[in-house]
mmCIF file of C-alpha atoms in Angstrom:
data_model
loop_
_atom_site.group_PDB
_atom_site.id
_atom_site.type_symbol
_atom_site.label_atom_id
_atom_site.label_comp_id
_atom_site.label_asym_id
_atom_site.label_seq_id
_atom_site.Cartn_x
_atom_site.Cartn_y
_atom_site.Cartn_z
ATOM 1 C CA UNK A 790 197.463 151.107 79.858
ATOM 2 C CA UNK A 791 195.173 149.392 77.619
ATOM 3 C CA UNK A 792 192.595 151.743 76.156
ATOM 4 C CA UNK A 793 188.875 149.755 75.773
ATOM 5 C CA UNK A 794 185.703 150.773 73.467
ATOM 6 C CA UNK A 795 184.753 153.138 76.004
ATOM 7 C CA UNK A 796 187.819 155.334 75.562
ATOM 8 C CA UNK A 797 187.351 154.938 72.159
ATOM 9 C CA UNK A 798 183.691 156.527 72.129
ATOM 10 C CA UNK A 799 184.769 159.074 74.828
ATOM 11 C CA UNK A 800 187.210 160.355 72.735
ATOM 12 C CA UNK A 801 185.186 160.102 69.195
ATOM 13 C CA UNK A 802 182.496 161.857 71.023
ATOM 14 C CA UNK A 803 179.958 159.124 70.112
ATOM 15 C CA UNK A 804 178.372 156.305 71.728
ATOM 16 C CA UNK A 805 179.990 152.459 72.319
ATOM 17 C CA UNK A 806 177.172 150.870 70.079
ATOM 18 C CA UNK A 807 178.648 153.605 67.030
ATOM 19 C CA UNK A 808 182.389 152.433 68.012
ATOM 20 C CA UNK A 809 181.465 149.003 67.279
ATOM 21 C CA UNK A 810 179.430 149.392 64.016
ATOM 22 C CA UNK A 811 182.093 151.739 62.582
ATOM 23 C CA UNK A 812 184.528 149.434 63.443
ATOM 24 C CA UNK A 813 182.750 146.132 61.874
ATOM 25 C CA UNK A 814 182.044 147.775 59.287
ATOM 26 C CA UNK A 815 178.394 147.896 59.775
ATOM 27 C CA UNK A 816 175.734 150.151 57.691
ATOM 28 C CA UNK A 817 173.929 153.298 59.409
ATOM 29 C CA UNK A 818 177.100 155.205 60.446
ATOM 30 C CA UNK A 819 178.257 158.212 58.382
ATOM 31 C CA UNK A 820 181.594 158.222 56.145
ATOM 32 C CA UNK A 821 182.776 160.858 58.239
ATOM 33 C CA UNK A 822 182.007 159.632 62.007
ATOM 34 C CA UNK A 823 183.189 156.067 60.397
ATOM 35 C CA UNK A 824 186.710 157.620 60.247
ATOM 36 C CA UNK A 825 186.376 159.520 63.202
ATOM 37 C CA UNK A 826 186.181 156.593 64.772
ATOM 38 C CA UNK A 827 188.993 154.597 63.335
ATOM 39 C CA UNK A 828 190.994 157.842 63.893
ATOM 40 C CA UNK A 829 190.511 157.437 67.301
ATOM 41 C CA UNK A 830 190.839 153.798 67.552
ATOM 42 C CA UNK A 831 193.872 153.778 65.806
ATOM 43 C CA UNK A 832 195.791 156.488 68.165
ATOM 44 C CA UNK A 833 194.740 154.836 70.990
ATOM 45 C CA UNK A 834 195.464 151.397 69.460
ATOM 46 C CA UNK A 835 192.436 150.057 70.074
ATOM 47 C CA UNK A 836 191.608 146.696 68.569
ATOM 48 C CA UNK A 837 188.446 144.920 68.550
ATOM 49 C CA UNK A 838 187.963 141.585 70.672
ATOM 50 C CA UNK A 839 187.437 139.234 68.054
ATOM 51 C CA UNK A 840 185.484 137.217 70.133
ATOM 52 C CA UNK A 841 183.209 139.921 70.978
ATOM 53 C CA UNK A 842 182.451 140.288 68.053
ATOM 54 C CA UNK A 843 181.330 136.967 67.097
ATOM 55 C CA UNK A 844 179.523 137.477 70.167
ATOM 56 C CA UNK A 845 177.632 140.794 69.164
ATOM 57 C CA UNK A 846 177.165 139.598 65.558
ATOM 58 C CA UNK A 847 176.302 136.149 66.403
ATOM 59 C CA UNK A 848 179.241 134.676 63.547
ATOM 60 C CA UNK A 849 182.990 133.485 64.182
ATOM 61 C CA UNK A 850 184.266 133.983 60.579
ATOM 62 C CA UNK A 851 186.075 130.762 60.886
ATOM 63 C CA UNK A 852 185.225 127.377 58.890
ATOM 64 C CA UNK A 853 186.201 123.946 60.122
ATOM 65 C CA UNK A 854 188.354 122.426 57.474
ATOM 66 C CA UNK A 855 187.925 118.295 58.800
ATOM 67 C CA UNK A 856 190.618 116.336 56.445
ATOM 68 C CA UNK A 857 192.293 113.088 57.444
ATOM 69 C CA UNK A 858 195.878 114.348 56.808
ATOM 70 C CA UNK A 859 197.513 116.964 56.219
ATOM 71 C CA UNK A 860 201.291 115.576 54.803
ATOM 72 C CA UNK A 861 199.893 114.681 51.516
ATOM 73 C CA UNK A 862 200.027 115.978 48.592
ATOM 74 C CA UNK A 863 196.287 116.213 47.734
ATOM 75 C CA UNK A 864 195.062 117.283 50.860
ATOM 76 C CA UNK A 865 197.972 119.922 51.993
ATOM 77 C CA UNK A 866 197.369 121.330 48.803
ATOM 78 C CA UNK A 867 193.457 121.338 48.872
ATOM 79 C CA UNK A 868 193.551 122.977 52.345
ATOM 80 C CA UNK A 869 196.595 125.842 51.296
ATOM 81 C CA UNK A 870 194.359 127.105 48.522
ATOM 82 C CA UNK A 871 190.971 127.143 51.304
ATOM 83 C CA UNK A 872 193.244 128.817 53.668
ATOM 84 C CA UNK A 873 194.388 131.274 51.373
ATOM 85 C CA UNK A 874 191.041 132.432 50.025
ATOM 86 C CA UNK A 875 189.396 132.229 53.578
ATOM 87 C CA UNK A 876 191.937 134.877 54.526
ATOM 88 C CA UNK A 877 191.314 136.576 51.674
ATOM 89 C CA UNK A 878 187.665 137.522 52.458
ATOM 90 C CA UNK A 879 188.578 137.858 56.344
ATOM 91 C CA UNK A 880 187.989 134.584 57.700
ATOM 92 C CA UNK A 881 189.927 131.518 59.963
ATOM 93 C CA UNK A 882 190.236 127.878 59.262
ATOM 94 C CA UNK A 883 189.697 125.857 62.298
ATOM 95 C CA UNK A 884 191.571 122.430 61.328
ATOM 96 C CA UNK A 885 190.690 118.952 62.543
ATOM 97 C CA UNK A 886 192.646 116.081 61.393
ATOM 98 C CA UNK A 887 191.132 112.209 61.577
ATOM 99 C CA UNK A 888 193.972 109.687 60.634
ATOM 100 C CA UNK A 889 192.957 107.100 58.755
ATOM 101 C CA UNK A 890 195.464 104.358 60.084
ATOM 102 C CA UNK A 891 195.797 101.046 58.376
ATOM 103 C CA UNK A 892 195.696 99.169 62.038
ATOM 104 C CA UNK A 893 192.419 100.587 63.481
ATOM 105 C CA UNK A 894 190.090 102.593 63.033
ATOM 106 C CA UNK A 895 189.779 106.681 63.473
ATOM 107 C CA UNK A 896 188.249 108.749 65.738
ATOM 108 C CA UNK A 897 184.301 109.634 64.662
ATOM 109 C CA UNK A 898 183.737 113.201 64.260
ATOM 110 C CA UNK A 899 182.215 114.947 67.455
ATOM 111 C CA UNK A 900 180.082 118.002 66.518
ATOM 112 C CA UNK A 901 180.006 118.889 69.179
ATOM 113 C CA UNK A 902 183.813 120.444 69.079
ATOM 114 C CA UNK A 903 182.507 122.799 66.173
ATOM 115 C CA UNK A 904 179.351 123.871 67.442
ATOM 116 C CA UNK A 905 178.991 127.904 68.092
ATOM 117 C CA UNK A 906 182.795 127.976 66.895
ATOM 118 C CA UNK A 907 182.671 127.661 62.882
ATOM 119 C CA UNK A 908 180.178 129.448 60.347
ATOM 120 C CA UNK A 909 180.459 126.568 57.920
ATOM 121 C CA UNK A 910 182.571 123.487 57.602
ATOM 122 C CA UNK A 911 184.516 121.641 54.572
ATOM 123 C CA UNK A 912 185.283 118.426 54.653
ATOM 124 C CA UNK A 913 188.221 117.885 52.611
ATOM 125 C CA UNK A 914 189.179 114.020 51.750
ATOM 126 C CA UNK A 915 187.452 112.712 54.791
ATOM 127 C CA UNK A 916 184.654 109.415 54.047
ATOM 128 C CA UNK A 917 182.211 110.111 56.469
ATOM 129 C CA UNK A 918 179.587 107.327 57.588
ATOM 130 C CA UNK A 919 175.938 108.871 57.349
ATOM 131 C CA UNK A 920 175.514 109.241 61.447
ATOM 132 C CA UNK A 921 178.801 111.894 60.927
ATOM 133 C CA UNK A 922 177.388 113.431 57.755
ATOM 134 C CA UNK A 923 173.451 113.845 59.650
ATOM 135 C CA UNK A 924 175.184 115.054 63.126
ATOM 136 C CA UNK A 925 177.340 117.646 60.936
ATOM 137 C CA UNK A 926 174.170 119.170 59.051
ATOM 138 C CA UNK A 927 172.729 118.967 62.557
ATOM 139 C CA UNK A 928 174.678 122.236 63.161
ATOM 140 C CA UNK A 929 172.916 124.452 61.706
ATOM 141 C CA UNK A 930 175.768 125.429 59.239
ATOM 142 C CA UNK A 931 176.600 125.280 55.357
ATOM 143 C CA UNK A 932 178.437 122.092 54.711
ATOM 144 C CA UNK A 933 180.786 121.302 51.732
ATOM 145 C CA UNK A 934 182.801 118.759 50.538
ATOM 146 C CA UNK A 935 186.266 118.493 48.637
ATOM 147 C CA UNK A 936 187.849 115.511 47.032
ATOM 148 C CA UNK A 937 184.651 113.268 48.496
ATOM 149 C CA UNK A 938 181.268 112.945 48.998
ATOM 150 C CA UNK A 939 177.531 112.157 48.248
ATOM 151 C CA UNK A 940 175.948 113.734 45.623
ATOM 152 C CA UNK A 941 172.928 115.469 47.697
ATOM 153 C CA UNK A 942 175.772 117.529 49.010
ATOM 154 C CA UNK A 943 177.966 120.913 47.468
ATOM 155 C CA UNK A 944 181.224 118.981 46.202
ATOM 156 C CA UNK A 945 184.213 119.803 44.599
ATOM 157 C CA UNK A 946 186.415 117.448 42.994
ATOM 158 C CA UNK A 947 187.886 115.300 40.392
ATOM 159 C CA UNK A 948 185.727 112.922 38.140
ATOM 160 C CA UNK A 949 187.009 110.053 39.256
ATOM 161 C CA UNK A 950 185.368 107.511 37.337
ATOM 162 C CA UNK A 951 186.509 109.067 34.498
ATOM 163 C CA UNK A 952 190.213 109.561 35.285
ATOM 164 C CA UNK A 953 189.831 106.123 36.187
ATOM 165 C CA UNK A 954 189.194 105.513 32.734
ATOM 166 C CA UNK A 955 190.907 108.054 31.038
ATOM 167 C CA UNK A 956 194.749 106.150 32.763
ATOM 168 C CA UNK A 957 193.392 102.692 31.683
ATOM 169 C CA UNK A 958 192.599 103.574 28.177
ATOM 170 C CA UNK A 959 196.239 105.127 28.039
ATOM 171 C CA UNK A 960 197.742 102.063 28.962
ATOM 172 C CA UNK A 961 195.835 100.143 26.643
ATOM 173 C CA UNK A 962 196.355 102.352 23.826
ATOM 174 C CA UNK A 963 200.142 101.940 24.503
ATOM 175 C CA UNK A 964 199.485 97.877 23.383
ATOM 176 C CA UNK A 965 199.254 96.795 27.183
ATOM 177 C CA UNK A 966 196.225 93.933 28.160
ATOM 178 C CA UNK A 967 197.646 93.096 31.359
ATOM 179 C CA UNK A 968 197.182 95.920 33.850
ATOM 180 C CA UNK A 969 197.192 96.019 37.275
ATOM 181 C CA UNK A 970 195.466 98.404 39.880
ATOM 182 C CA UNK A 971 196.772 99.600 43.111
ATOM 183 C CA UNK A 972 194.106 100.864 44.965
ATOM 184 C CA UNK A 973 193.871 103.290 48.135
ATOM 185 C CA UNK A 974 192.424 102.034 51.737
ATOM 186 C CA UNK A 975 189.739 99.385 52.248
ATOM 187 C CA UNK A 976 188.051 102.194 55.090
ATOM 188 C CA UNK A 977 187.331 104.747 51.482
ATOM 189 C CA UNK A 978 185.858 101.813 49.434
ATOM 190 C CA UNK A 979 182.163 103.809 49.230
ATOM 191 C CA UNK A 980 180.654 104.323 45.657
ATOM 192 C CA UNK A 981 181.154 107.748 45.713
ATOM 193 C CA UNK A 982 184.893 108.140 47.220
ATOM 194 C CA UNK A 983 187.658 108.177 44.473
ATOM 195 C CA UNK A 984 188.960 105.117 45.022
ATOM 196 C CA UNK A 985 185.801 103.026 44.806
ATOM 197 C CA UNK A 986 184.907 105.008 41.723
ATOM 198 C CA UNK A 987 189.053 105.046 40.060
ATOM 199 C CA UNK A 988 188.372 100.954 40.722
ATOM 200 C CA UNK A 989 185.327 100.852 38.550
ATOM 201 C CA UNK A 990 186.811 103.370 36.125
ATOM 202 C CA UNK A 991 189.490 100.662 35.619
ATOM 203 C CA UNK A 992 187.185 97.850 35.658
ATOM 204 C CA UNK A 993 184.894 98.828 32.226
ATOM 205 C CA UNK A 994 188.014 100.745 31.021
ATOM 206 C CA UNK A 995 189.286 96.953 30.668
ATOM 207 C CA UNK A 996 186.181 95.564 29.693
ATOM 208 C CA UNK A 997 185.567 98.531 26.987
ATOM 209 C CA UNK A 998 188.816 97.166 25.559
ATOM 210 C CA UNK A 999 187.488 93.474 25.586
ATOM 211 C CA UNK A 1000 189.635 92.448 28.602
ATOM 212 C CA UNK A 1001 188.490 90.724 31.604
ATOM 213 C CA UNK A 1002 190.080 92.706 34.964
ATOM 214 C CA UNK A 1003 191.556 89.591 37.193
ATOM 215 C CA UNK A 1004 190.379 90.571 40.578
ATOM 216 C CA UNK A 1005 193.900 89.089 41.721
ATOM 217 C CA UNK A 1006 195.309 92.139 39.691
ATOM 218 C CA UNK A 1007 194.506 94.762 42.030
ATOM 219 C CA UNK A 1008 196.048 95.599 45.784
ATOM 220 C CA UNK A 1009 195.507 98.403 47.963
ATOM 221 C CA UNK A 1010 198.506 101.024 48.691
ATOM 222 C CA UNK A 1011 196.839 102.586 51.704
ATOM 223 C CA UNK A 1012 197.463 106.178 49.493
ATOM 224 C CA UNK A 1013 200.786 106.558 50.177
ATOM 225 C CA UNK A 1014 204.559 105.731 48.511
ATOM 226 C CA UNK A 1015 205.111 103.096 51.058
ATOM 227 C CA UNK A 1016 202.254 101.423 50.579
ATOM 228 C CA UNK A 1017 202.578 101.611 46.629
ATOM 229 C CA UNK A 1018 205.612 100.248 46.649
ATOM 230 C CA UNK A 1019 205.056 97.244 48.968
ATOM 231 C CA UNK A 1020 201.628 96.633 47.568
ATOM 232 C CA UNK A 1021 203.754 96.560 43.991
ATOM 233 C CA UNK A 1022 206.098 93.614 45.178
ATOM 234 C CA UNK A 1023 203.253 91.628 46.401
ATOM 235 C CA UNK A 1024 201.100 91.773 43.707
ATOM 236 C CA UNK A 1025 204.048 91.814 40.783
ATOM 237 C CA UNK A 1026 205.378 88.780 43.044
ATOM 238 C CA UNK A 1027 201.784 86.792 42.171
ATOM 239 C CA UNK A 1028 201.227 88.366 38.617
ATOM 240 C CA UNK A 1029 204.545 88.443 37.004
ATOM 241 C CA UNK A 1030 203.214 88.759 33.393
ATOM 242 C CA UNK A 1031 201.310 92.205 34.422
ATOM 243 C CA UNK A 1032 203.240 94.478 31.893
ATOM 244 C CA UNK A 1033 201.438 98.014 33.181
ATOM 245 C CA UNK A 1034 199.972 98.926 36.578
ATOM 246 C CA UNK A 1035 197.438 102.315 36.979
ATOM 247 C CA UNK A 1036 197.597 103.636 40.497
ATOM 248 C CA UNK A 1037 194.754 105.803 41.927
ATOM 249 C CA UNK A 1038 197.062 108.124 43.495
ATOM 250 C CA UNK A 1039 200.885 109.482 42.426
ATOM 251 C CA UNK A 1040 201.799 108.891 45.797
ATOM 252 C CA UNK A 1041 201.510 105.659 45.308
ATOM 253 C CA UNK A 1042 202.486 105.748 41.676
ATOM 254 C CA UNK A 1043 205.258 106.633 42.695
ATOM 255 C CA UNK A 1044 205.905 103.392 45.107
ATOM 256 C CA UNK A 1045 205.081 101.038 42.056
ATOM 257 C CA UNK A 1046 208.215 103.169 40.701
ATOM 258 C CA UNK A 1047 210.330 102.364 43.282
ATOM 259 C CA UNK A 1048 209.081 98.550 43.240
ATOM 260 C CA UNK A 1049 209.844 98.190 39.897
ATOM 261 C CA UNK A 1050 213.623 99.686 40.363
ATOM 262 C CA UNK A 1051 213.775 97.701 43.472
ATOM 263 C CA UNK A 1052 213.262 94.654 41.095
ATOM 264 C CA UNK A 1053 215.503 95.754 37.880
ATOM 265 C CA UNK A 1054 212.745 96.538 35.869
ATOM 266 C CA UNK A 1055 213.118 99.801 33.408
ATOM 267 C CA UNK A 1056 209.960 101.840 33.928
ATOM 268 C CA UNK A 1057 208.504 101.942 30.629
ATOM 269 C CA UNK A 1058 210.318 99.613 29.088
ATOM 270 C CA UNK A 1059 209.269 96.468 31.495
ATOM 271 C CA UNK A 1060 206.429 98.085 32.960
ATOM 272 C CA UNK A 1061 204.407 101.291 32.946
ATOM 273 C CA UNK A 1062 202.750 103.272 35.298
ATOM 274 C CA UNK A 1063 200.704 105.626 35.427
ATOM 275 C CA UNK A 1064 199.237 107.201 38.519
ATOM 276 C CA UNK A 1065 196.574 110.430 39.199
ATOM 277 C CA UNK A 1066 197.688 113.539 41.097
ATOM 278 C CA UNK A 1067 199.703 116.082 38.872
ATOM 279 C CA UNK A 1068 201.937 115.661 41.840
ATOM 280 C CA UNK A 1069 205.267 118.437 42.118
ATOM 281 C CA UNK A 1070 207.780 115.763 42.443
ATOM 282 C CA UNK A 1071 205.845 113.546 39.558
ATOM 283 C CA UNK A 1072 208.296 114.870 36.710
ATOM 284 C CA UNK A 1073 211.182 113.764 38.991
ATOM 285 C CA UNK A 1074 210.870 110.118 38.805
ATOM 286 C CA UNK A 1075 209.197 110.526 35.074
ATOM 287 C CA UNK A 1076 205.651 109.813 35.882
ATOM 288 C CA UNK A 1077 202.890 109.563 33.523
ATOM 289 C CA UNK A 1078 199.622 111.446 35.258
ATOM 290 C CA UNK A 1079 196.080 112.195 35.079
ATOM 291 C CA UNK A 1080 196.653 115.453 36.274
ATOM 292 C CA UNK A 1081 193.984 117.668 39.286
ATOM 293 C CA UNK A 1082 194.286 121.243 40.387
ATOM 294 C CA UNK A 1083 194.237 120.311 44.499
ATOM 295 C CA UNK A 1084 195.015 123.790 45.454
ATOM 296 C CA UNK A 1085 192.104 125.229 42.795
ATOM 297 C CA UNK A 1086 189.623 122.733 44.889
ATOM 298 C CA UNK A 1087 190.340 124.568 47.649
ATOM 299 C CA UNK A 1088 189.336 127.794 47.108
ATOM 300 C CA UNK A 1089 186.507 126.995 44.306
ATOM 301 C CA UNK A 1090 183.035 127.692 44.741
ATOM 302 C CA UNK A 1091 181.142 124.497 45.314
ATOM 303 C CA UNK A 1092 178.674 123.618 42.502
ATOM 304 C CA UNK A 1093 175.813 121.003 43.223
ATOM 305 C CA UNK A 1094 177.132 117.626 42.333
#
């Protein structure tokens, strides 16, 4: 038979309100009925509804983690180090995902789906247009961002102009002039998301070196080692004299890898890459990377961006 809160206080010898404030934890209840209590609770086995809880203290303890994906490297790894310091300090992740498809668009986020059921919400990877971002803060709730977003909001991420930068000045310092980008999806191209801002990192890294970027240099690889790799053919097929190529993601570094093997060019020899990540399987295929600590976004207190 399943024993309820009113066993519970019949048996502590106190009343239902003390049974619940013992058992959340909850100031104004002695050391020694506190453990009464649990005592009791715990011979019975007695557990708490959570959702009564949330009910009596007006909170869920969960956070809405909205992401687009979560099979890539960046983002899987962003959301594994949230998850693992949310249950850390006692709380849920509620997980949306919004694919961002290369044939149409995705889904807009629905507040409504989060309202009364998160505390707070982190929006890991996801560009947002500003009717999403206003109907989010419309909740009520804190709202952060990982990986993305404007700078009115608490962010976490890379400095993605500056890695930008940082892989184009490596390639240049190597001798190369002729460097291609490969980009991530048109649907991210905002001035603040990392693409847009790896683009213009690449841009004045070019032009800081006295080189003019060729607008035909630069494809998009929809983020991903398919899309690398086939974006790599194209754009090696209409710029054959490109000698290095800086991808905004190793993902897709890794696809201008493959390209260039599928072609029988030596990677660094005929052509050098180097891509942004820090990815696991990086060191595999001998990738050169601006390296990120995805999982150390994740569970990082926000700072004002």
């Amino acid at each position: 038979m399943t024993q309820g809160i009113d066993d519970v206080a019949k048996a502590a010898g106190v009343s239902t309100a003390t049974v619940s404030r013992a058992l959340r934890g909850l100031p104004n209840v002695s050391a020694k009925t506190r453990q009464r209590v649990e005592e009791v609770a715990r011979e019975l086995g007695y557990v708490a509804s959570p959702s009564a809880a949330s009910l009596a203290s007006g909170r869920t303890r969960t956070i809405g983690l909205l992401t687009p994906w979560v099979n890539r490297w960046f983002f899987s790894n962003v959301i594994e180090g949230a998850e693992r310091t949310l249950r850390r300090v006692g709380y849920d992740a509620l997980l949306y995902t919004f694919d961002i498809a290369r044939e149409q668009p995705r889904r807009a986020v629905d507040p409504s789906v989060l309202h009364r059921r998160v505390d707070g919400i982190l929006v890991v990877g996801l560009p947002l247009s500003n009717a999403e971002v206003a109907s989010l803060e419309a909740l009520g709730v804190p709202l952060a961002f990982v990986g993305t977003g404007r700078d009115n909001h608490l962010t976490v991420r890379l400095d993605d102009y500056d890695a930008g930068q940082c892989a184009t000045a490596h390639l240049i310092s190597r001798g190369h002039r002729l460097i291609g980008h490969v980009t991530g999806t048109p649907d991210e191209e905002h001035s603040w998301s990392p693409p847009a801002a790896r683009h213009s990192g690449w841009v004045d890294g070019l032009r800081a070196a006295g080189i003019e970027p060729n607008p035909g240099w630069e494809v998009n690889g929809n983020f991903d080692v398919q899309g690398g790799r086939a974006s790599t053919h194209a754009l090696l097929d209409a710029h054959p004299e490109l000698t290095a190529i800086f991808a905004s993601s190793d993902e897709m570094a890794m696809g201008v890898i493959l390209a260039a093997r599928d072609r029988g060019l030596d990677v660094p020899r005929d052509l050098s890459v180097i891509g942004i990540d820090g990815h696991d399987l990086g060191e595999l295929v001998g990738l050169t990377t601006i390296s990120q600590d995805a999982s150390g976004q994740g569970h990082r207190r926000p700072s004002c961006c």
